[in-house]
């Protein structure tokens, strides 16, 4: 049976594979080559051109070759790979990504911030100010949920993925973004706690520091679970 070689230019990255590989699972690629390879748009060098993420396309081809999902241990781009799988209409890959992401466990989000009650008895509301959003939990879950927004520079251990850590933190200071990431990954909030403290007013402050902000501090934790 004739099984021609197909050369790709995907977002500027070149690939080669057999036509039978592209037809292993129904979807956009199988439909694209349903009538053969001669009627497909090509670049100036004659390669089939697809305007998608060229780096992630390697995982699309790997999946089609084996009909199984195998990702590197430190892979942090599952959300983007899911978007590519949706574009290419690969339901099997989508199911594999969903199944991989369904490990159960807990993630705790903690942060310390400052707030002010207002001067002269007024209850004016000020913007919250966070020092850092801390992430605690099993490493593989934390990496899955937060991906490239996770800062691991304070975690000295480089052991197995099933270890736990309390030394990750996020590269941003937006609580709602962190909560959205957890919700998108199937987590729900099951517990929370908070505390506030009043600092001394006689401490010398740095220039430009709001005295009210230096006095009132709070620490909060939110526990998220995925079953």
PDB file of C-alpha atoms in Angstrom:
ATOM      1  CA  UNK A   1       0.000   0.000   0.000  1.00  0.00           C
ATOM      2  CA  UNK A   2       1.313   3.448  -0.949  1.00  0.00           C
ATOM      3  CA  UNK A   3       2.221   5.422   2.192  1.00  0.00           C
ATOM      4  CA  UNK A   4       3.903   8.648   1.061  1.00  0.00           C
ATOM      5  CA  UNK A   5       6.094  10.768   3.272  1.00  0.00           C
ATOM      6  CA  UNK A   6       4.597  14.142   4.230  1.00  0.00           C
ATOM      7  CA  UNK A   7       6.850  17.091   5.081  1.00  0.00           C
ATOM      8  CA  UNK A   8       5.422  19.829   7.304  1.00  0.00           C
ATOM      9  CA  UNK A   9       6.180  23.427   8.103  1.00  0.00           C
ATOM     10  CA  UNK A  10       4.269  24.076  11.327  1.00  0.00           C
ATOM     11  CA  UNK A  11       4.800  27.634  12.521  1.00  0.00           C
ATOM     12  CA  UNK A  12       8.335  27.588  11.097  1.00  0.00           C
ATOM     13  CA  UNK A  13       9.305  24.179  12.556  1.00  0.00           C
ATOM     14  CA  UNK A  14       9.821  21.290  10.114  1.00  0.00           C
ATOM     15  CA  UNK A  15       8.488  17.746  10.546  1.00  0.00           C
ATOM     16  CA  UNK A  16       8.241  14.586   8.453  1.00  0.00           C
ATOM     17  CA  UNK A  17       5.867  11.662   8.886  1.00  0.00           C
ATOM     18  CA  UNK A  18       3.945   9.078   6.873  1.00  0.00           C
ATOM     19  CA  UNK A  19       0.465   9.766   5.594  1.00  0.00           C
ATOM     20  CA  UNK A  20      -0.860   6.742   7.497  1.00  0.00           C
ATOM     21  CA  UNK A  21       0.209   8.366  10.783  1.00  0.00           C
ATOM     22  CA  UNK A  22      -1.937  11.413  10.072  1.00  0.00           C
ATOM     23  CA  UNK A  23      -4.932   9.188   9.386  1.00  0.00           C
ATOM     24  CA  UNK A  24      -4.651   7.049  12.522  1.00  0.00           C
ATOM     25  CA  UNK A  25      -7.329   9.053  14.331  1.00  0.00           C
ATOM     26  CA  UNK A  26     -10.153  11.057  12.853  1.00  0.00           C
ATOM     27  CA  UNK A  27      -9.818  14.808  13.105  1.00  0.00           C
ATOM     28  CA  UNK A  28      -8.627  17.869  11.239  1.00  0.00           C
ATOM     29  CA  UNK A  29      -5.392  16.272   9.986  1.00  0.00           C
ATOM     30  CA  UNK A  30      -7.175  13.147   8.736  1.00  0.00           C
ATOM     31  CA  UNK A  31      -9.765  15.317   6.976  1.00  0.00           C
ATOM     32  CA  UNK A  32      -7.035  17.525   5.502  1.00  0.00           C
ATOM     33  CA  UNK A  33      -5.370  14.528   3.845  1.00  0.00           C
ATOM     34  CA  UNK A  34      -8.543  12.606   3.008  1.00  0.00           C
ATOM     35  CA  UNK A  35      -8.043  13.324  -0.715  1.00  0.00           C
ATOM     36  CA  UNK A  36      -4.282  12.767  -0.680  1.00  0.00           C
ATOM     37  CA  UNK A  37      -1.398  15.187  -0.405  1.00  0.00           C
ATOM     38  CA  UNK A  38      -1.485  17.076  -3.692  1.00  0.00           C
ATOM     39  CA  UNK A  39      -4.232  19.618  -2.939  1.00  0.00           C
ATOM     40  CA  UNK A  40      -2.826  20.892   0.401  1.00  0.00           C
ATOM     41  CA  UNK A  41      -1.464  24.478   0.726  1.00  0.00           C
ATOM     42  CA  UNK A  42       2.336  24.535   0.822  1.00  0.00           C
ATOM     43  CA  UNK A  43       5.128  26.958   1.619  1.00  0.00           C
ATOM     44  CA  UNK A  44       7.797  28.193  -0.802  1.00  0.00           C
ATOM     45  CA  UNK A  45       9.817  24.983  -0.324  1.00  0.00           C
ATOM     46  CA  UNK A  46       6.890  22.681  -1.046  1.00  0.00           C
ATOM     47  CA  UNK A  47       6.238  21.657   2.568  1.00  0.00           C
ATOM     48  CA  UNK A  48       2.683  21.436   3.888  1.00  0.00           C
ATOM     49  CA  UNK A  49       2.133  24.611   5.889  1.00  0.00           C
ATOM     50  CA  UNK A  50       0.055  24.756   9.094  1.00  0.00           C
ATOM     51  CA  UNK A  51      -0.115  27.996  11.038  1.00  0.00           C
ATOM     52  CA  UNK A  52       0.019  26.539  14.560  1.00  0.00           C
ATOM     53  CA  UNK A  53       2.517  26.139  17.425  1.00  0.00           C
ATOM     54  CA  UNK A  54       5.462  24.366  15.836  1.00  0.00           C
ATOM     55  CA  UNK A  55       7.061  23.238  19.099  1.00  0.00           C
ATOM     56  CA  UNK A  56       3.912  21.609  20.491  1.00  0.00           C
ATOM     57  CA  UNK A  57       3.170  19.877  17.183  1.00  0.00           C
ATOM     58  CA  UNK A  58       5.839  17.284  18.065  1.00  0.00           C
ATOM     59  CA  UNK A  59       3.504  16.005  20.796  1.00  0.00           C
ATOM     60  CA  UNK A  60       0.614  15.872  18.332  1.00  0.00           C
ATOM     61  CA  UNK A  61       2.699  13.650  16.055  1.00  0.00           C
ATOM     62  CA  UNK A  62       3.967  11.530  18.958  1.00  0.00           C
ATOM     63  CA  UNK A  63       0.391  10.889  20.014  1.00  0.00           C
ATOM     64  CA  UNK A  64      -0.665   9.910  16.476  1.00  0.00           C
ATOM     65  CA  UNK A  65       2.297   7.571  16.074  1.00  0.00           C
ATOM     66  CA  UNK A  66       1.597   5.680  19.312  1.00  0.00           C
ATOM     67  CA  UNK A  67      -2.026   6.603  20.089  1.00  0.00           C
ATOM     68  CA  UNK A  68      -0.769   7.238  23.619  1.00  0.00           C
ATOM     69  CA  UNK A  69       0.219  10.368  25.526  1.00  0.00           C
ATOM     70  CA  UNK A  70       3.798  10.464  26.817  1.00  0.00           C
ATOM     71  CA  UNK A  71       5.058  13.846  28.057  1.00  0.00           C
ATOM     72  CA  UNK A  72       8.394  14.898  29.605  1.00  0.00           C
ATOM     73  CA  UNK A  73       8.576  14.945  33.389  1.00  0.00           C
ATOM     74  CA  UNK A  74       8.951  18.734  33.541  1.00  0.00           C
ATOM     75  CA  UNK A  75       6.317  19.552  30.912  1.00  0.00           C
ATOM     76  CA  UNK A  76       4.475  22.759  31.917  1.00  0.00           C
ATOM     77  CA  UNK A  77       2.351  23.525  28.844  1.00  0.00           C
ATOM     78  CA  UNK A  78      -0.618  21.182  29.191  1.00  0.00           C
ATOM     79  CA  UNK A  79      -3.147  23.985  28.729  1.00  0.00           C
ATOM     80  CA  UNK A  80      -1.529  25.007  25.437  1.00  0.00           C
ATOM     81  CA  UNK A  81      -1.276  21.393  24.291  1.00  0.00           C
ATOM     82  CA  UNK A  82      -4.967  20.975  25.100  1.00  0.00           C
ATOM     83  CA  UNK A  83      -5.708  23.967  22.854  1.00  0.00           C
ATOM     84  CA  UNK A  84      -3.720  22.336  20.024  1.00  0.00           C
ATOM     85  CA  UNK A  85      -5.581  19.040  20.532  1.00  0.00           C
ATOM     86  CA  UNK A  86      -8.871  20.926  20.317  1.00  0.00           C
ATOM     87  CA  UNK A  87      -7.778  22.635  17.095  1.00  0.00           C
ATOM     88  CA  UNK A  88      -6.758  19.344  15.477  1.00  0.00           C
ATOM     89  CA  UNK A  89      -9.953  17.696  16.841  1.00  0.00           C
ATOM     90  CA  UNK A  90      -8.088  14.794  18.438  1.00  0.00           C
ATOM     91  CA  UNK A  91     -10.622  13.490  20.943  1.00  0.00           C
ATOM     92  CA  UNK A  92      -8.340  10.694  22.104  1.00  0.00           C
ATOM     93  CA  UNK A  93      -5.578  13.134  23.005  1.00  0.00           C
ATOM     94  CA  UNK A  94      -8.059  15.379  24.800  1.00  0.00           C
ATOM     95  CA  UNK A  95      -9.306  12.408  26.817  1.00  0.00           C
ATOM     96  CA  UNK A  96      -5.726  11.423  27.679  1.00  0.00           C
ATOM     97  CA  UNK A  97      -4.930  14.941  28.852  1.00  0.00           C
ATOM     98  CA  UNK A  98      -8.087  15.030  30.947  1.00  0.00           C
ATOM     99  CA  UNK A  99      -7.319  11.644  32.486  1.00  0.00           C
ATOM    100  CA  UNK A 100      -3.745  12.659  33.277  1.00  0.00           C
ATOM    101  CA  UNK A 101      -4.914  15.843  34.926  1.00  0.00           C
ATOM    102  CA  UNK A 102      -7.329  14.075  37.241  1.00  0.00           C
ATOM    103  CA  UNK A 103      -4.930  13.088  39.972  1.00  0.00           C
ATOM    104  CA  UNK A 104      -6.603  13.680  43.307  1.00  0.00           C
ATOM    105  CA  UNK A 105      -5.077  15.775  46.041  1.00  0.00           C
ATOM    106  CA  UNK A 106      -4.943  19.064  47.920  1.00  0.00           C
ATOM    107  CA  UNK A 107      -3.308  22.420  47.195  1.00  0.00           C
ATOM    108  CA  UNK A 108      -3.081  25.175  49.801  1.00  0.00           C
ATOM    109  CA  UNK A 109      -2.836  28.829  48.789  1.00  0.00           C
ATOM    110  CA  UNK A 110      -1.544  31.287  51.388  1.00  0.00           C
ATOM    111  CA  UNK A 111      -0.735  34.967  51.332  1.00  0.00           C
ATOM    112  CA  UNK A 112       0.268  37.776  53.654  1.00  0.00           C
ATOM    113  CA  UNK A 113      -0.987  41.258  52.982  1.00  0.00           C
ATOM    114  CA  UNK A 114      -1.742  44.634  54.497  1.00  0.00           C
ATOM    115  CA  UNK A 115      -4.904  46.660  54.871  1.00  0.00           C
ATOM    116  CA  UNK A 116      -6.059  49.915  56.450  1.00  0.00           C
ATOM    117  CA  UNK A 117      -9.208  50.863  58.346  1.00  0.00           C
ATOM    118  CA  UNK A 118      -9.025  54.522  57.359  1.00  0.00           C
ATOM    119  CA  UNK A 119      -8.128  57.633  59.308  1.00  0.00           C
ATOM    120  CA  UNK A 120     -10.301  59.596  61.707  1.00  0.00           C
ATOM    121  CA  UNK A 121     -12.755  56.750  62.049  1.00  0.00           C
ATOM    122  CA  UNK A 122     -13.605  56.724  58.354  1.00  0.00           C
ATOM    123  CA  UNK A 123     -14.120  53.317  56.718  1.00  0.00           C
ATOM    124  CA  UNK A 124     -12.509  54.142  53.388  1.00  0.00           C
ATOM    125  CA  UNK A 125     -11.501  51.088  51.393  1.00  0.00           C
ATOM    126  CA  UNK A 126      -7.950  50.733  50.116  1.00  0.00           C
ATOM    127  CA  UNK A 127      -6.495  48.383  47.571  1.00  0.00           C
ATOM    128  CA  UNK A 128      -5.057  45.260  49.134  1.00  0.00           C
ATOM    129  CA  UNK A 129      -1.319  44.813  48.977  1.00  0.00           C
ATOM    130  CA  UNK A 130       0.093  41.291  48.835  1.00  0.00           C
ATOM    131  CA  UNK A 131       3.675  40.371  49.516  1.00  0.00           C
ATOM    132  CA  UNK A 132       3.598  36.910  47.887  1.00  0.00           C
ATOM    133  CA  UNK A 133       1.149  34.113  47.039  1.00  0.00           C
ATOM    134  CA  UNK A 134       2.506  30.852  48.499  1.00  0.00           C
ATOM    135  CA  UNK A 135       1.630  27.449  46.991  1.00  0.00           C
ATOM    136  CA  UNK A 136       1.846  24.241  49.061  1.00  0.00           C
ATOM    137  CA  UNK A 137       1.076  20.703  47.951  1.00  0.00           C
ATOM    138  CA  UNK A 138       2.286  17.794  45.848  1.00  0.00           C
ATOM    139  CA  UNK A 139       4.760  19.001  43.252  1.00  0.00           C
ATOM    140  CA  UNK A 140       3.112  17.321  40.268  1.00  0.00           C
ATOM    141  CA  UNK A 141      -0.253  18.910  41.102  1.00  0.00           C
ATOM    142  CA  UNK A 142       1.213  22.375  41.649  1.00  0.00           C
ATOM    143  CA  UNK A 143       3.037  22.261  38.310  1.00  0.00           C
ATOM    144  CA  UNK A 144      -0.039  20.999  36.497  1.00  0.00           C
ATOM    145  CA  UNK A 145      -2.290  23.747  37.832  1.00  0.00           C
ATOM    146  CA  UNK A 146       0.001  26.778  37.674  1.00  0.00           C
ATOM    147  CA  UNK A 147       2.456  25.873  34.885  1.00  0.00           C
ATOM    148  CA  UNK A 148       4.746  28.729  33.911  1.00  0.00           C
ATOM    149  CA  UNK A 149       3.338  31.044  36.598  1.00  0.00           C
ATOM    150  CA  UNK A 150       4.881  28.850  39.320  1.00  0.00           C
ATOM    151  CA  UNK A 151       8.177  30.035  40.826  1.00  0.00           C
ATOM    152  CA  UNK A 152      10.280  27.128  42.125  1.00  0.00           C
ATOM    153  CA  UNK A 153      13.452  29.080  42.886  1.00  0.00           C
ATOM    154  CA  UNK A 154      13.055  28.791  46.682  1.00  0.00           C
ATOM    155  CA  UNK A 155      12.565  25.029  46.638  1.00  0.00           C
ATOM    156  CA  UNK A 156      15.999  23.339  46.947  1.00  0.00           C
ATOM    157  CA  UNK A 157      14.737  19.774  46.492  1.00  0.00           C
ATOM    158  CA  UNK A 158      14.745  18.139  43.067  1.00  0.00           C
ATOM    159  CA  UNK A 159      13.361  14.741  43.966  1.00  0.00           C
ATOM    160  CA  UNK A 160      10.418  12.719  42.631  1.00  0.00           C
ATOM    161  CA  UNK A 161       7.238  14.421  41.472  1.00  0.00           C
ATOM    162  CA  UNK A 162       5.131  12.786  44.202  1.00  0.00           C
ATOM    163  CA  UNK A 163       6.999  14.695  46.915  1.00  0.00           C
ATOM    164  CA  UNK A 164       5.392  17.608  48.762  1.00  0.00           C
ATOM    165  CA  UNK A 165       6.634  21.166  49.121  1.00  0.00           C
ATOM    166  CA  UNK A 166       5.646  24.344  50.905  1.00  0.00           C
ATOM    167  CA  UNK A 167       8.167  26.593  49.160  1.00  0.00           C
ATOM    168  CA  UNK A 168       6.596  27.353  45.803  1.00  0.00           C
ATOM    169  CA  UNK A 169       5.105  30.759  45.104  1.00  0.00           C
ATOM    170  CA  UNK A 170       3.490  32.448  42.122  1.00  0.00           C
ATOM    171  CA  UNK A 171       5.144  34.901  39.768  1.00  0.00           C
ATOM    172  CA  UNK A 172       2.093  37.172  39.995  1.00  0.00           C
ATOM    173  CA  UNK A 173       0.067  38.687  42.867  1.00  0.00           C
ATOM    174  CA  UNK A 174      -3.476  38.152  41.570  1.00  0.00           C
ATOM    175  CA  UNK A 175      -5.507  35.896  43.841  1.00  0.00           C
ATOM    176  CA  UNK A 176      -8.368  35.628  41.365  1.00  0.00           C
ATOM    177  CA  UNK A 177      -5.982  34.398  38.660  1.00  0.00           C
ATOM    178  CA  UNK A 178      -4.741  31.696  41.032  1.00  0.00           C
ATOM    179  CA  UNK A 179      -8.323  30.706  41.902  1.00  0.00           C
ATOM    180  CA  UNK A 180      -9.278  30.593  38.206  1.00  0.00           C
ATOM    181  CA  UNK A 181      -6.352  28.238  37.514  1.00  0.00           C
ATOM    182  CA  UNK A 182      -7.467  25.935  40.312  1.00  0.00           C
ATOM    183  CA  UNK A 183     -11.073  25.942  39.149  1.00  0.00           C
ATOM    184  CA  UNK A 184     -10.074  25.235  35.545  1.00  0.00           C
ATOM    185  CA  UNK A 185      -8.119  22.208  36.814  1.00  0.00           C
ATOM    186  CA  UNK A 186     -11.147  20.847  38.672  1.00  0.00           C
ATOM    187  CA  UNK A 187     -10.269  21.934  42.210  1.00  0.00           C
ATOM    188  CA  UNK A 188     -12.786  23.386  44.664  1.00  0.00           C
ATOM    189  CA  UNK A 189     -12.248  25.313  47.862  1.00  0.00           C
ATOM    190  CA  UNK A 190     -13.001  23.177  50.931  1.00  0.00           C
ATOM    191  CA  UNK A 191     -11.576  25.295  53.781  1.00  0.00           C
ATOM    192  CA  UNK A 192     -10.135  28.709  54.532  1.00  0.00           C
ATOM    193  CA  UNK A 193      -8.883  30.715  57.474  1.00  0.00           C
ATOM    194  CA  UNK A 194      -7.552  34.178  58.118  1.00  0.00           C
ATOM    195  CA  UNK A 195      -5.975  36.239  60.852  1.00  0.00           C
ATOM    196  CA  UNK A 196      -5.113  39.876  61.405  1.00  0.00           C
ATOM    197  CA  UNK A 197      -2.491  41.515  63.560  1.00  0.00           C
ATOM    198  CA  UNK A 198      -1.806  45.059  64.687  1.00  0.00           C
ATOM    199  CA  UNK A 199       1.795  46.198  64.700  1.00  0.00           C
ATOM    200  CA  UNK A 200       3.321  48.797  66.950  1.00  0.00           C
ATOM    201  CA  UNK A 201       2.925  52.441  66.019  1.00  0.00           C
ATOM    202  CA  UNK A 202       6.335  53.489  67.365  1.00  0.00           C
ATOM    203  CA  UNK A 203       8.360  51.718  64.689  1.00  0.00           C
ATOM    204  CA  UNK A 204      10.307  54.026  62.390  1.00  0.00           C
ATOM    205  CA  UNK A 205       9.002  53.702  58.838  1.00  0.00           C
ATOM    206  CA  UNK A 206      10.786  53.937  55.540  1.00  0.00           C
ATOM    207  CA  UNK A 207      10.066  57.024  53.424  1.00  0.00           C
ATOM    208  CA  UNK A 208       6.869  56.685  51.419  1.00  0.00           C
ATOM    209  CA  UNK A 209       5.395  53.864  53.546  1.00  0.00           C
ATOM    210  CA  UNK A 210       1.790  54.357  54.614  1.00  0.00           C
ATOM    211  CA  UNK A 211       1.737  54.198  58.462  1.00  0.00           C
ATOM    212  CA  UNK A 212      -1.677  52.543  58.469  1.00  0.00           C
ATOM    213  CA  UNK A 213      -0.458  49.931  56.026  1.00  0.00           C
ATOM    214  CA  UNK A 214       2.470  49.074  58.265  1.00  0.00           C
ATOM    215  CA  UNK A 215       0.250  48.624  61.297  1.00  0.00           C
ATOM    216  CA  UNK A 216      -2.429  46.228  60.043  1.00  0.00           C
ATOM    217  CA  UNK A 217      -1.398  42.885  58.563  1.00  0.00           C
ATOM    218  CA  UNK A 218      -3.332  39.777  57.703  1.00  0.00           C
ATOM    219  CA  UNK A 219      -2.547  36.217  56.676  1.00  0.00           C
ATOM    220  CA  UNK A 220      -4.998  33.956  54.860  1.00  0.00           C
ATOM    221  CA  UNK A 221      -4.996  30.360  53.631  1.00  0.00           C
ATOM    222  CA  UNK A 222      -7.337  28.557  51.242  1.00  0.00           C
ATOM    223  CA  UNK A 223      -7.383  24.776  50.886  1.00  0.00           C
ATOM    224  CA  UNK A 224      -8.450  23.372  47.509  1.00  0.00           C
ATOM    225  CA  UNK A 225      -9.272  19.723  46.802  1.00  0.00           C
ATOM    226  CA  UNK A 226      -9.773  17.636  43.670  1.00  0.00           C
ATOM    227  CA  UNK A 227     -11.408  14.232  44.012  1.00  0.00           C
TER     228      UNK A 227
END
